CSV table of C-alpha atoms in Angstrom, one decimal:
chain,number,residue,atom,x,y,z
A,1,UNK,CA,-20.1,1.9,22.0
A,2,UNK,CA,-18.0,4.8,20.6
A,3,UNK,CA,-19.7,7.0,18.1
A,4,UNK,CA,-17.3,8.9,15.8
A,5,UNK,CA,-17.3,11.0,12.7
A,6,UNK,CA,-16.5,9.3,9.3
A,7,UNK,CA,-16.6,10.1,5.6
A,8,UNK,CA,-18.7,7.8,3.4
A,9,UNK,CA,-19.9,7.6,-0.1
A,10,UNK,CA,-23.3,6.4,-1.1
A,11,UNK,CA,-22.7,5.0,-4.6
A,12,UNK,CA,-20.2,4.6,-7.4
A,13,UNK,CA,-19.9,8.4,-8.0
A,14,UNK,CA,-17.7,8.4,-4.9
A,15,UNK,CA,-18.9,11.7,-3.5
A,16,UNK,CA,-18.0,11.8,0.1
A,17,UNK,CA,-19.9,13.3,3.0
A,18,UNK,CA,-19.5,13.4,6.8
A,19,UNK,CA,-21.5,10.9,8.8
A,20,UNK,CA,-21.6,9.3,12.2
A,21,UNK,CA,-20.8,5.6,12.7
A,22,UNK,CA,-20.9,3.4,15.8
A,23,UNK,CA,-18.0,1.2,16.6
A,24,UNK,CA,-17.9,-1.8,18.9
A,25,UNK,CA,-16.2,-1.8,22.2
A,26,UNK,CA,-13.0,-3.9,22.2
A,27,UNK,CA,-13.3,-7.5,23.1
A,28,UNK,CA,-10.8,-9.2,25.5
A,29,UNK,CA,-8.2,-9.6,22.7
A,30,UNK,CA,-8.9,-6.3,20.9
A,31,UNK,CA,-7.8,-2.7,21.1
A,32,UNK,CA,-9.7,0.5,20.2
A,33,UNK,CA,-7.7,3.3,18.8
A,34,UNK,CA,-8.5,6.9,17.8
A,35,UNK,CA,-7.5,7.3,14.1
A,36,UNK,CA,-5.4,10.3,13.6
A,37,UNK,CA,-4.4,9.9,9.9
A,38,UNK,CA,-5.6,7.8,7.0
A,39,UNK,CA,-4.0,7.4,3.6
A,40,UNK,CA,-5.8,7.3,0.3
A,41,UNK,CA,-4.8,4.4,-1.9
A,42,UNK,CA,-5.8,3.9,-5.5
A,43,UNK,CA,-7.4,0.6,-4.4
A,44,UNK,CA,-9.9,2.7,-2.3
A,45,UNK,CA,-10.9,4.5,-5.4
A,46,UNK,CA,-11.4,1.3,-7.5
A,47,UNK,CA,-13.5,-0.1,-4.6
A,48,UNK,CA,-15.6,2.9,-4.0
A,49,UNK,CA,-16.3,3.3,-7.7
A,50,UNK,CA,-17.3,-0.3,-8.1
A,51,UNK,CA,-14.5,-1.0,-10.6
A,52,UNK,CA,-13.5,-4.2,-8.8
A,53,UNK,CA,-17.0,-5.5,-8.4
A,54,UNK,CA,-20.1,-4.4,-6.4
A,55,UNK,CA,-19.4,-2.4,-3.3
A,56,UNK,CA,-21.4,-2.2,-0.1
A,57,UNK,CA,-22.8,1.3,0.4
A,58,UNK,CA,-22.7,3.5,2.3
A,59,UNK,CA,-18.9,2.8,2.2
A,60,UNK,CA,-16.3,4.1,4.5
A,61,UNK,CA,-13.0,3.1,2.8
A,62,UNK,CA,-9.4,3.3,4.0
A,63,UNK,CA,-6.8,0.6,4.7
A,64,UNK,CA,-3.9,2.8,5.7
A,65,UNK,CA,-4.8,4.0,9.1
A,66,UNK,CA,-2.8,5.1,12.1
A,67,UNK,CA,-3.7,6.4,15.5
A,68,UNK,CA,-3.4,6.2,19.3
A,69,UNK,CA,-4.7,3.4,21.5
A,70,UNK,CA,-7.6,4.6,23.7
A,71,UNK,CA,-8.9,1.3,25.1
A,72,UNK,CA,-7.5,-2.2,25.5
A,73,UNK,CA,-9.3,-5.5,26.2
A,74,UNK,CA,-8.6,-7.4,29.4
A,75,UNK,CA,-6.4,-10.0,27.6
A,76,UNK,CA,-4.3,-7.6,25.5
A,77,UNK,CA,-0.6,-7.8,26.2
A,78,UNK,CA,1.2,-6.1,23.3
A,79,UNK,CA,-0.3,-2.6,23.6
A,80,UNK,CA,-1.3,-0.1,26.2
A,81,UNK,CA,-3.3,3.2,26.1
A,82,UNK,CA,-1.3,5.9,24.4
A,83,UNK,CA,0.7,3.6,22.0
A,84,UNK,CA,0.9,4.6,18.4
A,85,UNK,CA,-0.5,1.9,16.1
A,86,UNK,CA,-1.5,1.2,12.6
A,87,UNK,CA,-3.7,-1.2,10.6
A,88,UNK,CA,-3.3,-2.0,6.9
A,89,UNK,CA,-5.3,-4.1,4.4
A,90,UNK,CA,-6.5,-6.8,6.9
A,91,UNK,CA,-8.2,-6.6,10.3
A,92,UNK,CA,-8.4,-10.4,11.0
A,93,UNK,CA,-7.9,-13.9,9.6
A,94,UNK,CA,-8.7,-17.4,10.6
A,95,UNK,CA,-5.2,-17.9,12.2
A,96,UNK,CA,-5.6,-21.7,11.6
A,97,UNK,CA,-4.9,-22.4,7.9
A,98,UNK,CA,-1.4,-23.2,6.7
A,99,UNK,CA,-0.8,-19.6,5.5
A,100,UNK,CA,-1.9,-17.9,8.7
A,101,UNK,CA,0.3,-20.3,10.7
A,102,UNK,CA,3.2,-19.3,8.4
A,103,UNK,CA,2.6,-15.6,9.1
A,104,UNK,CA,1.1,-15.0,5.6
A,105,UNK,CA,-2.3,-13.9,6.6
A,106,UNK,CA,-2.9,-12.2,3.3
A,107,UNK,CA,-3.3,-15.6,1.8
A,108,UNK,CA,-5.8,-16.9,4.4
A,109,UNK,CA,-7.8,-19.7,2.7
A,110,UNK,CA,-10.8,-19.2,4.9
A,111,UNK,CA,-13.8,-18.6,2.6
A,112,UNK,CA,-14.2,-15.1,4.0
A,113,UNK,CA,-11.7,-12.4,3.1
A,114,UNK,CA,-11.0,-10.2,6.1
A,115,UNK,CA,-10.3,-6.9,4.4
A,116,UNK,CA,-10.2,-3.8,6.5
A,117,UNK,CA,-13.5,-2.5,5.1
A,118,UNK,CA,-16.3,-4.4,3.3
A,119,UNK,CA,-17.9,-7.2,5.3
A,120,UNK,CA,-16.8,-9.2,8.3
A,121,UNK,CA,-17.0,-13.0,8.8
A,122,UNK,CA,-20.7,-12.7,9.6
A,123,UNK,CA,-21.4,-10.7,6.5
A,124,UNK,CA,-21.9,-7.4,8.4
A,125,UNK,CA,-20.6,-4.2,6.8
A,126,UNK,CA,-17.3,-2.9,8.2
A,127,UNK,CA,-15.8,0.6,8.1
A,128,UNK,CA,-12.2,1.6,7.3
A,129,UNK,CA,-9.8,4.4,8.0
A,130,UNK,CA,-11.8,7.4,6.8
A,131,UNK,CA,-13.1,7.6,10.4
A,132,UNK,CA,-12.0,8.7,13.8
A,133,UNK,CA,-11.8,5.3,15.4
A,134,UNK,CA,-11.2,1.6,14.8
A,135,UNK,CA,-11.5,-1.6,16.8
A,136,UNK,CA,-9.1,-4.5,15.9
A,137,UNK,CA,-7.6,-7.6,17.3
A,138,UNK,CA,-4.2,-6.8,18.9
A,139,UNK,CA,-2.4,-9.3,16.6
A,140,UNK,CA,-3.5,-7.3,13.5
A,141,UNK,CA,-2.2,-4.0,14.8
A,142,UNK,CA,1.4,-2.8,14.1
A,143,UNK,CA,3.4,-0.5,16.3
A,144,UNK,CA,4.4,2.7,14.6
A,145,UNK,CA,8.0,3.6,15.6
A,146,UNK,CA,8.5,7.0,17.2
A,147,UNK,CA,11.2,8.0,14.6
A,148,UNK,CA,8.7,7.9,11.7
A,149,UNK,CA,6.9,11.2,11.4
A,150,UNK,CA,3.4,10.2,12.5
A,151,UNK,CA,1.6,12.3,9.9
A,152,UNK,CA,3.4,10.5,7.1
A,153,UNK,CA,3.2,6.9,8.5
A,154,UNK,CA,-0.2,5.8,7.3
A,155,UNK,CA,0.7,5.0,3.6
A,156,UNK,CA,3.4,2.6,4.9
A,157,UNK,CA,0.7,0.1,5.8
A,158,UNK,CA,-0.1,-0.5,2.2
A,159,UNK,CA,2.4,1.3,-0.2
A,160,UNK,CA,5.3,0.5,2.2
A,161,UNK,CA,4.7,-3.3,2.5
A,162,UNK,CA,3.6,-3.6,-1.1
A,163,UNK,CA,7.0,-2.6,-2.2
A,164,UNK,CA,9.1,-3.9,0.7
A,165,UNK,CA,7.9,-7.5,0.5
A,166,UNK,CA,8.9,-8.3,-3.2
A,167,UNK,CA,12.1,-6.3,-2.9
A,168,UNK,CA,13.1,-8.4,0.1
A,169,UNK,CA,11.9,-11.7,-1.4
A,170,UNK,CA,13.8,-11.3,-4.6
A,171,UNK,CA,17.0,-10.2,-3.0
A,172,UNK,CA,17.3,-6.5,-3.7
A,173,UNK,CA,20.7,-5.5,-2.2
A,174,UNK,CA,24.3,-4.8,-2.8
A,175,UNK,CA,25.4,-5.8,-6.3
A,176,UNK,CA,21.9,-5.8,-7.7
A,177,UNK,CA,20.4,-3.4,-10.2
A,178,UNK,CA,16.8,-2.7,-9.4
A,179,UNK,CA,14.4,-0.7,-11.6
A,180,UNK,CA,11.2,0.9,-10.3
A,181,UNK,CA,8.7,1.1,-13.1
A,182,UNK,CA,6.5,4.0,-12.2
A,183,UNK,CA,7.2,7.0,-9.9
A,184,UNK,CA,3.9,7.3,-8.0
A,185,UNK,CA,2.6,6.4,-4.6
A,186,UNK,CA,4.1,2.9,-4.7
A,187,UNK,CA,7.2,3.7,-6.9
A,188,UNK,CA,8.5,6.5,-4.6
A,189,UNK,CA,8.4,4.1,-1.7
A,190,UNK,CA,10.2,1.4,-3.7
A,191,UNK,CA,13.0,3.8,-4.6
A,192,UNK,CA,13.7,4.6,-1.0
A,193,UNK,CA,13.5,1.0,0.2
A,194,UNK,CA,15.6,-0.5,-2.6
A,195,UNK,CA,18.3,2.1,-2.0
A,196,UNK,CA,18.3,1.4,1.7
A,197,UNK,CA,18.7,-2.3,1.0
A,198,UNK,CA,21.9,-1.4,-0.9
A,199,UNK,CA,20.8,-1.9,-4.5
A,200,UNK,CA,21.7,0.3,-7.5
A,201,UNK,CA,18.3,1.9,-8.1
A,202,UNK,CA,16.9,3.1,-11.4
A,203,UNK,CA,13.6,4.8,-12.0
A,204,UNK,CA,11.7,4.2,-15.3
A,205,UNK,CA,8.9,6.7,-15.7
A,206,UNK,CA,7.0,8.1,-18.7
A,207,UNK,CA,8.5,11.5,-18.5
A,208,UNK,CA,11.2,13.4,-16.7
A,209,UNK,CA,8.8,15.5,-14.6
A,210,UNK,CA,9.7,13.5,-11.4
A,211,UNK,CA,13.4,13.1,-12.1
A,212,UNK,CA,14.6,15.4,-9.3
A,213,UNK,CA,12.4,13.6,-6.8
A,214,UNK,CA,13.6,10.2,-7.9
A,215,UNK,CA,17.2,11.1,-7.5
A,216,UNK,CA,16.6,12.8,-4.2
A,217,UNK,CA,14.9,9.8,-2.8
A,218,UNK,CA,17.7,7.4,-3.6
A,219,UNK,CA,17.8,6.5,-7.3
A,220,UNK,CA,21.1,6.6,-9.1
A,221,UNK,CA,19.6,6.8,-12.6
A,222,UNK,CA,16.4,8.0,-14.1
A,223,UNK,CA,15.0,6.9,-17.5
A,224,UNK,CA,12.1,8.4,-19.4
A,225,UNK,CA,10.3,5.6,-21.3
A,226,UNK,CA,8.7,8.2,-23.7
A,227,UNK,CA,12.1,9.1,-25.1
A,228,UNK,CA,13.1,7.2,-28.2
A,229,UNK,CA,15.4,4.3,-27.7
A,230,UNK,CA,15.2,4.2,-23.9
A,231,UNK,CA,14.0,0.7,-23.5
A,232,UNK,CA,16.3,-0.7,-26.3
A,233,UNK,CA,19.3,0.8,-24.5
A,234,UNK,CA,18.3,-0.9,-21.2
A,235,UNK,CA,18.2,-4.4,-22.7
A,236,UNK,CA,19.8,-7.0,-20.3
A,237,UNK,CA,20.4,-4.4,-17.6
A,238,UNK,CA,18.4,-5.3,-14.5
A,239,UNK,CA,18.3,-8.1,-11.9
A,240,UNK,CA,14.8,-6.9,-10.6
A,241,UNK,CA,12.1,-4.8,-12.2
A,242,UNK,CA,9.3,-3.9,-9.8
A,243,UNK,CA,6.3,-2.7,-11.8
A,244,UNK,CA,4.1,-0.4,-9.8
A,245,UNK,CA,1.9,0.8,-12.7
A,246,UNK,CA,-1.6,-0.5,-13.6
A,247,UNK,CA,-1.6,-0.4,-17.4
A,248,UNK,CA,-2.7,-3.3,-19.6
A,249,UNK,CA,-1.2,-1.6,-22.7
A,250,UNK,CA,2.3,-1.5,-21.2
A,251,UNK,CA,4.9,-3.0,-23.4
A,252,UNK,CA,5.7,-5.8,-20.9
A,253,UNK,CA,7.8,-7.6,-23.4
A,254,UNK,CA,10.2,-4.7,-23.7
A,255,UNK,CA,10.6,-4.6,-20.0
A,256,UNK,CA,11.2,-8.4,-19.8
A,257,UNK,CA,14.0,-7.9,-22.3
A,258,UNK,CA,15.5,-5.3,-20.0
A,259,UNK,CA,16.2,-8.0,-17.5
A,260,UNK,CA,19.4,-9.9,-17.2
A,261,UNK,CA,19.3,-13.7,-17.5
A,262,UNK,CA,17.6,-15.1,-14.4
A,263,UNK,CA,16.2,-11.6,-13.7
A,264,UNK,CA,12.7,-11.2,-12.3
A,265,UNK,CA,9.9,-8.9,-13.3
A,266,UNK,CA,7.6,-8.4,-10.3
A,267,UNK,CA,4.2,-6.8,-10.8
A,268,UNK,CA,2.2,-5.1,-8.0
A,269,UNK,CA,0.0,-3.1,-10.3
A,270,UNK,CA,-3.6,-4.3,-11.0
A,271,UNK,CA,-4.7,-3.4,-14.6
A,272,UNK,CA,-8.4,-3.7,-15.2
A,273,UNK,CA,-7.9,-5.5,-18.6
A,274,UNK,CA,-5.7,-8.5,-19.5
A,275,UNK,CA,-2.1,-7.8,-20.6
A,276,UNK,CA,0.0,-9.7,-23.1
A,277,UNK,CA,3.7,-10.6,-23.2
A,278,UNK,CA,6.0,-12.6,-25.5
A,279,UNK,CA,6.8,-15.8,-23.6
A,280,UNK,CA,10.0,-16.1,-25.7
A,281,UNK,CA,11.3,-13.1,-23.9
A,282,UNK,CA,11.0,-15.0,-20.7
A,283,UNK,CA,12.3,-18.4,-21.9
A,284,UNK,CA,15.3,-17.0,-23.7
A,285,UNK,CA,17.0,-15.8,-20.5
A,286,UNK,CA,15.5,-18.1,-17.9
A,287,UNK,CA,13.6,-15.0,-16.6
A,288,UNK,CA,10.9,-14.9,-14.0
A,289,UNK,CA,7.5,-13.2,-14.2
A,290,UNK,CA,6.1,-12.8,-10.7
A,291,UNK,CA,3.4,-11.0,-8.7
A,292,UNK,CA,3.3,-9.8,-5.1
A,293,UNK,CA,0.4,-9.0,-2.8
A,294,UNK,CA,1.1,-6.9,0.3
A,295,UNK,CA,2.6,-9.0,3.2
A,296,UNK,CA,1.8,-10.7,6.5
A,297,UNK,CA,1.5,-8.8,9.8
A,298,UNK,CA,5.0,-9.8,11.0
A,299,UNK,CA,6.6,-8.7,7.7
A,300,UNK,CA,4.6,-5.4,7.9
A,301,UNK,CA,6.1,-4.7,11.3
A,302,UNK,CA,9.5,-5.6,10.0
A,303,UNK,CA,9.0,-3.1,7.2
A,304,UNK,CA,8.0,-0.4,9.6
A,305,UNK,CA,11.1,-1.0,11.7
A,306,UNK,CA,13.3,-1.1,8.6
A,307,UNK,CA,11.9,2.3,7.5
A,308,UNK,CA,12.5,3.7,11.0
A,309,UNK,CA,16.1,2.5,11.0
A,310,UNK,CA,16.8,4.0,7.5
A,311,UNK,CA,14.8,7.2,7.8
A,312,UNK,CA,12.3,6.3,5.2
A,313,UNK,CA,8.8,7.8,5.0
A,314,UNK,CA,6.3,8.6,2.4
A,315,UNK,CA,6.1,12.0,0.8
A,316,UNK,CA,2.5,13.2,1.5
A,317,UNK,CA,0.0,15.9,1.0
A,318,UNK,CA,-2.3,16.5,3.9
A,319,UNK,CA,-6.0,17.0,3.3
A,320,UNK,CA,-9.2,17.4,5.2
A,321,UNK,CA,-12.3,15.3,5.1
A,322,UNK,CA,-14.0,17.7,2.8
A,323,UNK,CA,-11.2,17.3,0.3
A,324,UNK,CA,-11.6,13.5,-0.2
A,325,UNK,CA,-13.9,13.7,-3.2
A,326,UNK,CA,-11.5,16.1,-5.0
A,327,UNK,CA,-8.5,14.0,-4.0
A,328,UNK,CA,-10.0,10.9,-5.6
A,329,UNK,CA,-10.2,12.8,-8.9
A,330,UNK,CA,-6.7,14.1,-8.6
A,331,UNK,CA,-5.3,10.6,-7.9
A,332,UNK,CA,-6.9,9.2,-11.0
A,333,UNK,CA,-5.4,12.1,-12.9
A,334,UNK,CA,-1.9,11.5,-11.5
A,335,UNK,CA,-1.9,14.9,-9.8
A,336,UNK,CA,-0.6,13.9,-6.4
A,337,UNK,CA,2.9,13.8,-5.1
A,338,UNK,CA,2.9,11.2,-3.7
A,339,UNK,CA,0.2,10.1,-1.3
A,340,UNK,CA,-2.8,12.0,0.1
A,341,UNK,CA,-3.2,11.6,3.9
A,342,UNK,CA,-6.4,12.6,5.6
A,343,UNK,CA,-6.2,14.5,8.9
A,344,UNK,CA,-9.2,13.2,10.9
A,345,UNK,CA,-9.0,16.1,13.3
A,346,UNK,CA,-10.6,18.1,10.4
A,347,UNK,CA,-13.7,15.9,10.7
A,348,UNK,CA,-14.7,18.0,13.8
A,349,UNK,CA,-14.9,21.2,11.8
């Protein structure tokens, strides 16, 4: 069995240290790949710090991982040694329920959730992307197109699909006005994707500190919500608002009012506390309040191919394994532009 370096935390303090983990050899339908880069998602931080419930420690997080295939099982047909691949939030599903058969594996109704790190179907602890290797069924690996810079590709496996899926579902495209609420790791991806789909893109962020970035990445307009009268001036403007922030105290009603009749407010943020809205703001314009949760494997590959075709990739800051603990603190303080990516080669130092 391969033994590789990984970075783990031992408790909710999320202080990371280098360790060695043992990975299983690939079964007939599995591949083993050497992880080259892993993104840090805010979800990793919530999980590591026990903010979404008890975690299994020691914990090796990471659900944005890309690497190069090193071994393939005897029945593998989609990949060969040397291929560039990636894995996102799921490493398996039952493949038998109605959702799996429809290509919506993220909604698998099997009692066990097959998240990339946590526990497997037998209840055994699993490790994620903050490591130098990963074994996965071939049908849960995505091919990373050569035209996407490899070192920037990992965040696409979460941030990319999280924004692509709802924008596609709700019809972002020519003639549509789309607002990205929040200009962070998710928002900066949504701006690029919505613009490539042909929509008129607006960014709504608290301040103007990221205005130049928003316009450079494809937005036509930038609005600072902290400036007096901003939201009132945007009433009945947008066909789609994609909310990428996790704030229960957000004035959701004001944003609902910024929708045109029949417009949709799609939330991908996960506030820890309940939020409130005025239902009359929805009813008055036949507006829609929706949520979105990543995407299936086929749609994730579709997103990667779309990004390759349109020259889209995350804006990242590369870090070493020793930087992970500090990076967690900087992410929670909104001090990253726009996604931290761990170079696993640094684990050898």
